Coordinates of C-alpha atoms and ligand atoms in Angstrom, one line a residue:
Chain A
M1 CA 11.5 -1.0 15.9
I2 CA 10.0 -4.4 15.2
S3 CA 12.8 -7.1 15.8
Q4 CA 12.9 -5.3 19.6
A5 CA 9.2 -5.1 20.5
E6 CA 9.1 -9.0 19.2
A7 CA 11.7 -9.0 21.8
G8 CA 10.8 -7.8 24.7
P9 CA 12.0 -4.1 26.4
R10 CA 12.3 -1.3 24.3
K11 CA 14.0 1.8 24.3
V12 CA 10.6 3.9 25.3
R13 CA 10.2 7.4 23.7
V14 CA 8.0 10.1 24.4
A15 CA 5.6 10.0 20.7
K16 CA 5.3 13.1 19.3
K17 CA 1.9 14.3 17.8
L18 CA 2.7 13.0 13.6
V19 CA 1.6 16.3 11.8
V20 CA 1.1 16.0 8.8
K21 CA 2.5 19.2 7.4
D22 CA 1.4 21.5 5.3
K23 CA 4.7 21.1 2.2
S24 CA 4.2 21.5 -1.8
P25 CA 4.9 17.8 -2.9
V26 CA 6.8 19.3 -5.7
S27 CA 9.5 21.4 -4.4
S28 CA 9.6 18.6 -2.1
T29 CA 10.4 15.9 -3.3
K30 CA 12.8 17.7 -6.1
N31 CA 15.4 18.7 -2.9
L32 CA 15.2 14.2 -2.6
S33 CA 15.3 13.6 -5.5
S34 CA 18.6 16.2 -5.9
K35 CA 20.2 14.1 -3.0
F36 CA 19.7 11.0 -4.6
Q37 CA 21.4 11.3 -7.7
N38 CA 23.8 13.7 -6.5
M39 CA 25.2 10.5 -3.5
S40 CA 29.2 10.6 -3.9
I41 CA 29.4 6.9 -4.9
E42 CA 31.5 6.1 -1.9
D43 CA 30.1 3.0 -0.9
N44 CA 29.0 -0.5 -3.6
S45 CA 25.0 0.1 -2.9
D46 CA 24.7 2.7 -5.0
K47 CA 25.5 0.4 -7.5
I48 CA 22.9 -2.2 -6.4
T49 CA 19.4 -2.2 -9.1
P50 CA 16.6 -2.7 -9.1
E51 CA 17.2 -5.2 -11.9
Y52 CA 20.3 -6.9 -9.9
V53 CA 18.5 -8.0 -6.9
S54 CA 16.1 -9.0 -8.5
K55 CA 18.8 -12.5 -10.8
L56 CA 19.6 -13.4 -7.8
K57 CA 19.2 -16.4 -7.2
A58 CA 20.4 -17.5 -3.5
P59 CA 20.3 -16.1 -0.1
T60 CA 23.6 -12.8 -0.1
S61 CA 26.0 -13.4 2.4
G62 CA 26.2 -10.2 3.7
F63 CA 24.0 -6.7 4.0
L64 CA 24.0 -5.1 0.5
C65 CA 23.7 -1.2 1.9
P66 CA 25.1 0.2 4.7
L67 CA 23.1 0.3 8.1
T68 CA 23.0 4.2 8.5
K69 CA 21.6 5.4 4.7
N70 CA 17.9 4.6 5.5
K71 CA 17.4 8.3 6.9
Y72 CA 14.1 7.3 4.6
I73 CA 11.5 5.1 6.5
Q74 CA 11.1 3.2 9.5
F75 CA 9.2 0.4 10.3
K76 CA 5.8 0.0 12.6
G77 CA 4.3 -2.0 12.2
F78 CA 4.6 -6.3 10.6
K79 CA 1.1 -8.7 10.4
I80 CA 0.4 -11.9 9.0
R81 CA -2.5 -13.4 8.6
D82 CA -4.9 -16.2 6.3
V83 CA -7.3 -14.3 4.9
D84 CA -9.9 -17.2 4.8
S85 CA -9.7 -18.7 8.4
G86 CA -8.7 -15.5 10.0
E87 CA -6.0 -17.0 12.3
I88 CA -3.6 -14.4 12.9
F89 CA 0.4 -15.7 11.9
Y90 CA 2.1 -12.2 13.9
N91 CA 0.9 -8.9 14.9
V92 CA 3.3 -6.2 15.9
S93 CA 2.9 -2.3 16.2
D94 CA 4.2 0.4 17.2
P95 CA 1.9 3.5 17.8
T96 CA 4.5 6.0 18.6
D97 CA 5.6 8.7 16.6
P98 CA 9.4 8.1 14.6
E99 CA 12.2 9.0 16.1
P100 CA 14.6 11.1 14.3
F101 CA 15.5 10.0 11.0
D102 CA 19.3 11.7 10.5
T103 CA 19.7 9.5 13.5
F104 CA 18.2 6.7 14.2
M105 CA 20.8 4.4 12.5
K106 CA 23.0 5.7 15.5
G107 CA 24.8 2.8 17.2
V108 CA 22.8 -0.3 16.1
D109 CA 23.9 -3.4 14.7
D110 CA 22.9 -6.1 11.8
S111 CA 20.7 -7.8 14.2
Y112 CA 18.3 -4.0 14.0
R113 CA 17.8 -5.6 10.3
T114 CA 17.7 -9.5 10.7
L115 CA 14.9 -10.8 12.0
H116 CA 13.7 -13.5 13.6
Y117 CA 9.7 -14.8 12.9
E118 CA 8.1 -18.3 14.0
F119 CA 4.9 -19.0 12.8
S120 CA 2.5 -22.0 13.3
K121 CA 2.6 -24.4 10.8
N122 CA -0.9 -23.3 9.2
Y123 CA 0.9 -20.5 7.6
L124 CA 2.4 -23.1 4.7
K125 CA -1.0 -25.1 5.0
G126 CA -3.1 -21.1 4.5
K127 CA -4.5 -20.6 0.6
H128 CA -4.3 -17.2 0.9
I129 CA -2.4 -15.4 3.4
G130 CA -2.2 -11.0 3.7
T131 CA 1.1 -9.7 4.7
T132 CA 0.4 -5.8 6.0
V133 CA 4.0 -3.6 6.2
E134 CA 3.3 -0.2 8.3
F135 CA 5.8 2.2 7.6
A136 CA 6.7 6.4 8.4
T137 CA 8.2 8.4 6.4
C138 CA 11.0 11.0 6.7
P139 CA 9.3 14.4 7.0
E140 CA 11.1 15.6 3.0
A141 CA 8.3 14.1 0.3
I142 CA 10.0 10.7 -1.3
P143 CA 9.4 9.7 -4.7
N144 CA 9.8 6.8 -6.0
F145 CA 9.9 3.9 -3.5
R146 CA 10.5 0.4 -4.1
M147 CA 10.2 -2.9 -2.2
I148 CA 11.8 -6.3 -3.9
E149 CA 11.0 -8.8 -1.4
R150 CA 13.0 -12.2 -2.4
H151 CA 12.2 -16.3 -0.1
Y152 CA 13.9 -18.8 -0.1
F153 CA 14.0 -22.3 0.8
K154 CA 17.5 -24.5 1.4
D155 CA 19.3 -22.0 -1.5
K156 CA 16.4 -21.7 -3.7
L157 CA 13.8 -19.4 -4.3
I158 CA 10.1 -20.1 -3.4
K159 CA 8.7 -16.9 -4.3
S160 CA 9.8 -12.4 -4.9
F161 CA 7.9 -9.5 -4.6
D162 CA 8.2 -6.6 -6.2
F163 CA 5.7 -3.6 -5.4
S164 CA 5.9 -0.2 -6.6
F165 CA 4.9 2.2 -3.0
G166 CA 5.9 5.6 -5.4
F167 CA 5.2 8.9 -3.9
C168 CA 5.2 9.4 -0.8
I169 CA 3.6 12.2 1.3
P170 CA 6.5 14.3 3.9
N171 CA 5.7 12.6 7.5
S172 CA 3.5 10.5 6.7
R173 CA 1.9 7.1 8.1
N174 CA 0.9 4.2 5.6
T175 CA 0.5 0.3 5.2
W176 CA 0.3 -2.3 2.6
E177 CA -1.2 -5.4 3.1
N178 CA 0.0 -7.9 0.2
V179 CA -3.2 -10.6 -0.3
Y180 CA -1.9 -13.2 -2.4
E181 CA -2.6 -16.7 -3.2
V182 CA 0.2 -19.0 -2.1
P183 CA 1.8 -21.9 -3.6
K184 CA 0.4 -24.7 -3.0
I185 CA 3.7 -27.0 -1.8
S186 CA 4.4 -30.6 -2.0
S187 CA 4.2 -32.7 1.4
S188 CA 7.2 -33.2 1.5
L189 CA 8.9 -29.6 1.4
Y190 CA 6.5 -29.1 4.3
K191 CA 7.6 -31.7 6.0
E192 CA 10.9 -30.4 5.3
M193 CA 10.3 -26.7 6.1
L194 CA 8.6 -27.4 9.1
Q195 CA 11.9 -29.8 9.7
N196 CA 14.8 -26.9 9.1
P197 CA 14.0 -23.9 11.0
E198 CA 15.5 -20.9 9.9
Q199 CA 16.2 -22.9 6.3
T200 CA 13.3 -20.8 5.4
C201 CA 14.2 -17.5 4.4
S202 CA 13.8 -13.4 2.4
D203 CA 16.2 -10.6 1.4
S204 CA 13.9 -7.6 1.8
F205 CA 15.2 -4.2 -1.2
Y206 CA 14.5 -1.4 -0.9
F207 CA 15.2 1.6 -3.1
I208 CA 13.8 5.3 -3.6
N209 CA 14.5 6.7 -7.7
D210 CA 16.2 3.2 -8.2
K211 CA 19.2 3.1 -5.3
L212 CA 18.8 0.3 -2.6
F213 CA 19.1 3.3 1.1
M214 CA 17.5 -0.4 2.7
H215 CA 18.0 -4.3 3.1
N216 CA 16.2 -6.4 6.2
K217 CA 17.5 -10.4 5.9
A218 CA 14.6 -12.7 7.8
Y219 CA 14.6 -16.2 9.0
F220 CA 11.8 -18.1 9.6
T221 CA 10.4 -21.3 11.9
F222 CA 7.2 -22.9 11.4
K223 CA 6.1 -24.9 14.8
Chain B
M1 CA -4.9 7.7 -28.7
G2 CA -1.9 5.7 -30.1
L3 CA 0.4 5.9 -26.3
L4 CA -3.1 5.3 -24.9
T5 CA -3.3 2.5 -26.4
I6 CA -0.3 1.2 -25.8
L7 CA 0.4 2.1 -22.5
K8 CA -3.7 0.2 -21.3
K9 CA -1.5 -2.9 -24.1
N10 CA 1.7 -3.1 -21.2
K11 CA -1.3 -3.2 -18.8
L12 CA -3.4 -6.0 -19.6
K13 CA -0.2 -8.4 -20.3
E14 CA 0.5 -7.3 -17.3
K15 CA -2.9 -7.9 -15.8
E16 CA -2.9 -5.2 -13.4
I17 CA -6.0 -3.1 -12.4
R18 CA -5.3 0.3 -9.9
L19 CA -8.0 1.6 -8.5
L20 CA -8.0 5.4 -6.3
M21 CA -10.3 6.2 -3.5
L22 CA -10.6 8.8 -2.6
G23 CA -12.8 11.4 -1.1
L24 CA -13.1 14.2 2.4
D25 CA -11.9 12.8 5.3
N26 CA -14.3 10.5 7.6
A27 CA -16.0 9.6 5.2
G28 CA -15.5 5.5 5.4
K29 CA -12.8 5.0 2.9
T30 CA -10.4 3.1 5.3
T31 CA -13.3 1.3 6.8
I32 CA -14.4 0.1 3.3
L33 CA -11.3 -0.9 2.3
K34 CA -11.0 -3.1 5.7
K35 CA -14.1 -4.0 5.3
I36 CA -14.5 -5.6 1.9
N37 CA -11.3 -7.7 3.2
G38 CA -12.8 -9.7 5.9
E39 CA -11.2 -7.5 8.9
D40 CA -11.9 -6.1 11.4
I41 CA -13.1 -2.0 11.1
S42 CA -13.6 -1.8 14.7
T43 CA -10.4 0.7 15.2
I44 CA -10.0 2.6 12.6
S45 CA -8.0 5.7 12.9
P46 CA -7.3 8.4 10.6
T47 CA -5.2 7.6 7.3
L48 CA -2.3 10.5 7.3
G49 CA -0.9 8.9 4.4
F50 CA -1.7 5.7 2.4
N51 CA -3.7 2.3 2.8
I52 CA -3.1 -0.1 -0.6
K53 CA -3.8 -3.4 -0.8
T54 CA -2.7 -6.1 -3.3
M55 CA -4.7 -9.4 -4.1
E56 CA -5.6 -11.4 -7.3
L57 CA -9.3 -10.8 -8.7
D58 CA -10.3 -13.7 -11.7
G59 CA -6.1 -13.7 -12.6
Y60 CA -5.6 -9.9 -12.4
K61 CA -3.6 -8.2 -9.7
L62 CA -6.0 -5.4 -8.4
N63 CA -3.9 -2.0 -6.3
I64 CA -6.3 -0.3 -4.1
W65 CA -5.0 3.2 -3.1
D66 CA -6.6 5.2 -0.6
V67 CA -5.5 7.9 0.4
G68 CA -6.2 10.2 3.4
G69 CA -8.9 13.1 2.9
Q70 CA -8.0 15.7 5.4
K71 CA -7.1 19.2 3.8
S72 CA -3.5 18.7 4.3
I73 CA -3.2 16.3 2.9
R74 CA -5.3 16.1 -0.5
S75 CA -2.6 19.1 -2.4
Y76 CA -0.9 15.5 -2.3
W77 CA -3.5 13.5 -4.5
R78 CA -2.1 14.2 -7.4
N79 CA 0.8 12.2 -7.0
Y80 CA -1.4 9.3 -7.2
F81 CA -2.9 9.3 -9.7
E82 CA -0.9 8.6 -12.1
Q83 CA -2.1 4.7 -14.0
T84 CA -4.8 5.1 -12.1
D85 CA -7.5 3.1 -14.0
G86 CA -10.9 3.4 -11.6
L87 CA -11.2 5.9 -9.2
I88 CA -13.4 5.2 -6.2
W89 CA -15.1 8.0 -5.2
V90 CA -17.0 7.6 -1.3
I91 CA -18.8 10.2 0.4
D92 CA -20.9 10.2 3.7
S93 CA -24.1 10.6 3.2
A94 CA -24.5 12.1 6.4
D95 CA -22.7 13.9 6.5
R96 CA -23.2 18.5 6.9
K97 CA -24.6 20.6 4.5
D98 CA -21.4 22.6 3.7
R99 CA -19.8 19.0 3.5
F100 CA -21.3 18.6 0.6
E101 CA -20.5 21.6 -0.7
L102 CA -16.6 20.4 -0.1
C103 CA -17.4 17.2 -2.0
K104 CA -18.5 18.5 -4.4
K105 CA -15.9 21.1 -5.2
E106 CA -13.4 18.9 -4.3
L107 CA -14.5 16.3 -6.5
L108 CA -15.7 18.2 -10.0
S109 CA -11.8 19.1 -9.7
L110 CA -10.3 16.3 -9.7
L111 CA -12.9 14.9 -12.9
K112 CA -10.4 17.9 -15.0
E113 CA -7.8 16.3 -14.5
E114 CA -6.1 15.2 -17.7
R115 CA -4.6 12.3 -15.7
I116 CA -7.3 10.8 -14.8
A117 CA -10.1 11.4 -16.5
G118 CA -10.8 8.4 -18.6
A119 CA -10.6 6.1 -15.6
S120 CA -14.2 4.7 -14.8
L121 CA -16.0 7.0 -12.2
L122 CA -17.3 4.9 -8.7
I123 CA -19.3 5.9 -6.1
F124 CA -20.1 5.3 -2.5
A125 CA -22.6 6.8 -0.8
N126 CA -21.4 5.2 2.3
K127 CA -22.9 5.3 5.4
Q128 CA -26.7 4.5 4.8
D129 CA -27.1 2.1 7.8
L130 CA -27.2 6.2 9.4
P131 CA -31.0 7.3 9.8
S132 CA -30.5 11.2 8.4
A133 CA -28.5 9.9 5.8
L134 CA -29.3 11.2 2.2
S135 CA -30.4 8.6 -0.4
K136 CA -28.1 8.3 -3.8
D137 CA -30.4 9.4 -6.2
Q138 CA -30.4 12.9 -3.6
I139 CA -26.6 12.1 -4.1
Q140 CA -26.9 12.1 -7.2
E141 CA -28.9 15.3 -8.3
F142 CA -27.0 17.1 -6.4
L143 CA -23.5 15.5 -7.5
E144 CA -25.1 16.3 -11.2
L145 CA -23.4 13.4 -12.5
D146 CA -25.5 13.1 -15.0
T147 CA -23.5 16.0 -17.0
I148 CA -20.8 13.7 -16.5
E149 CA -19.4 12.8 -19.8
S150 CA -15.5 12.6 -19.6
C151 CA -16.0 9.3 -18.4
H152 CA -18.2 5.6 -17.2
W153 CA -20.1 6.6 -13.3
N154 CA -21.7 4.9 -11.5
I155 CA -22.9 5.1 -8.1
Q156 CA -24.3 2.2 -5.7
S157 CA -25.1 3.7 -2.0
C158 CA -23.9 1.5 0.5
S159 CA -23.3 0.7 3.9
A160 CA -18.9 0.0 5.3
Y161 CA -20.8 -0.8 8.8
T162 CA -22.9 -3.7 7.4
G163 CA -21.0 -3.7 3.9
E164 CA -24.3 -3.4 1.4
N165 CA -23.3 -3.3 -1.9
L166 CA -19.0 -3.1 -1.0
V167 CA -19.4 -6.1 -3.3
K168 CA -21.5 -5.1 -6.4
G169 CA -19.6 -1.4 -6.3
M170 CA -16.5 -2.8 -7.1
K171 CA -17.9 -5.7 -9.4
W172 CA -18.9 -2.8 -11.0
I173 CA -15.6 -0.9 -11.6
T174 CA -13.5 -3.7 -11.9
N175 CA -15.7 -5.2 -15.4
D176 CA -16.0 -1.6 -16.7
I177 CA -12.0 -1.4 -16.4
R178 CA -11.3 -4.6 -18.1
S179 CA -14.2 -4.3 -20.2
R180 CA -13.4 -0.5 -21.1
I181 CA -8.6 -2.4 -21.6
F182 CA -10.0 -4.9 -23.6
L183 CA -11.8 -2.5 -26.3
L184 CA -8.8 -0.7 -26.8
D185 CA -6.6 -4.6 -27.5
Ligands
GDP1 N1 -23.1 4.6 10.3 C1 -21.4 4.8 9.9 N2 -20.2 4.4 10.0 C2 -19.3 4.6 9.9 C3 -20.2 4.0 7.7 N3 -18.1 4.0 7.5 C4 -17.3 4.6 8.2 N4 -17.9 4.4 9.5 C5 -17.3 5.5 10.2 O1 -16.6 6.4 9.8 C6 -15.7 7.3 10.1 C7 -14.3 7.6 9.6 O2 -13.9 6.2 8.6 P1 -12.5 6.0 7.8 O3 -13.0 5.3 6.9 O4 -11.9 6.5 8.4 O5 -13.0 7.0 6.4 P2 -11.8 7.7 5.3 O6 -10.8 9.1 6.7 O7 -13.4 8.4 4.8 O8 -11.0 6.8 5.9 C8 -15.1 5.9 11.1 O9 -15.8 5.7 12.9 C9 -15.8 4.9 10.6 O10 -16.6 3.5 12.1 C10 -20.7 3.1 7.5 O11 -21.4 3.3 6.6 N5 -22.2 4.1 7.9
MG2 MG1 -8.5 6.8 5.7

């Protein structure tokens, strides 16, 4: 996973060939949809809706869903670039096939979903930034995949994204690049962000059919 | 028509345009997507899912979906039709004869789809840098584009390698969509 790829040695797994099985898209979507409808309300995360997280005004104090709830998505790459200058601030990618989706979350702790990034300070001065995520999906079709991301500096919301990927093909590998115009920041805020490592942070919430199944946190330092 | 007008109006308010890029595998879809974004095109692997680009253009949010074109993936294309404002159909202009036949068949069956019938259609006759490439006129005739009445269409010869005509094609389709949306208002 990305945090580990960055930190150094990671579990090495034998790469299997990624095959897209010729399944009927309709039936497999139905399977997963009904699974989500029947999900028992055994933890509070079932009550966390897209509307709820879209109203959050500050970073959450903890994670809003258990790690083990994610049996659907594995991140395989992450890249951040300045679209105008071409400068690449961050780039990791893991070309290997995903681990078995039922078990890959076993035995991992919250450090798995807490990411720490250190970027060049040029990042704050970029005009257009492109962030790319790459992810592999489970053997079942995902009917309606949506991501909501909230970025804060010192408990103040600075930007947010809400993107619906919609349908994901079984056993697929997908990318999304979001190219956005960076809101101009004052020189005092720029200085403050530089001087306060890890005070810029984000919560990323991932939903299938509006049910939360993954929550990651990231902390940013600019140098 | 009523519902469609309301849908389009909502879209206008959200200022979002959705383009779907399809075509047989190896046509150059992913390369085109990367080239228009100023990305490196030297290492592109086959698409086993989708690549999406979100960008801003004259105050609009533009979402481009490039979905893999391999045979095993084509049956999933229909999951991406909903809300599509424009279809970009990419062709390897130097492809084999039997692949051209297949390409025509797939395009014609797409155009029968109700959910994309009204979308603007841009055809990119790609790989024009190759000496064996058919011209856009030859392709237009082979695909019998002149018989299409269900939507606005346009064919552009292009090369994802040199970048020739990519922006021109993108301008045509986004302008066509915007004028259609405004007309409905
Ligand atoms: N000569 C030439 N090759 C191209 C062009 N565009 C794409 N290719 C090559 O065609 C192959 C397939 O491209 P790709 O973008 O993966 O096609 P896709 O399957 O439609 O996404 C790759 O080897 C590209 O380098 C072009 O304009 N000219
Ligand atoms: Mg591709």
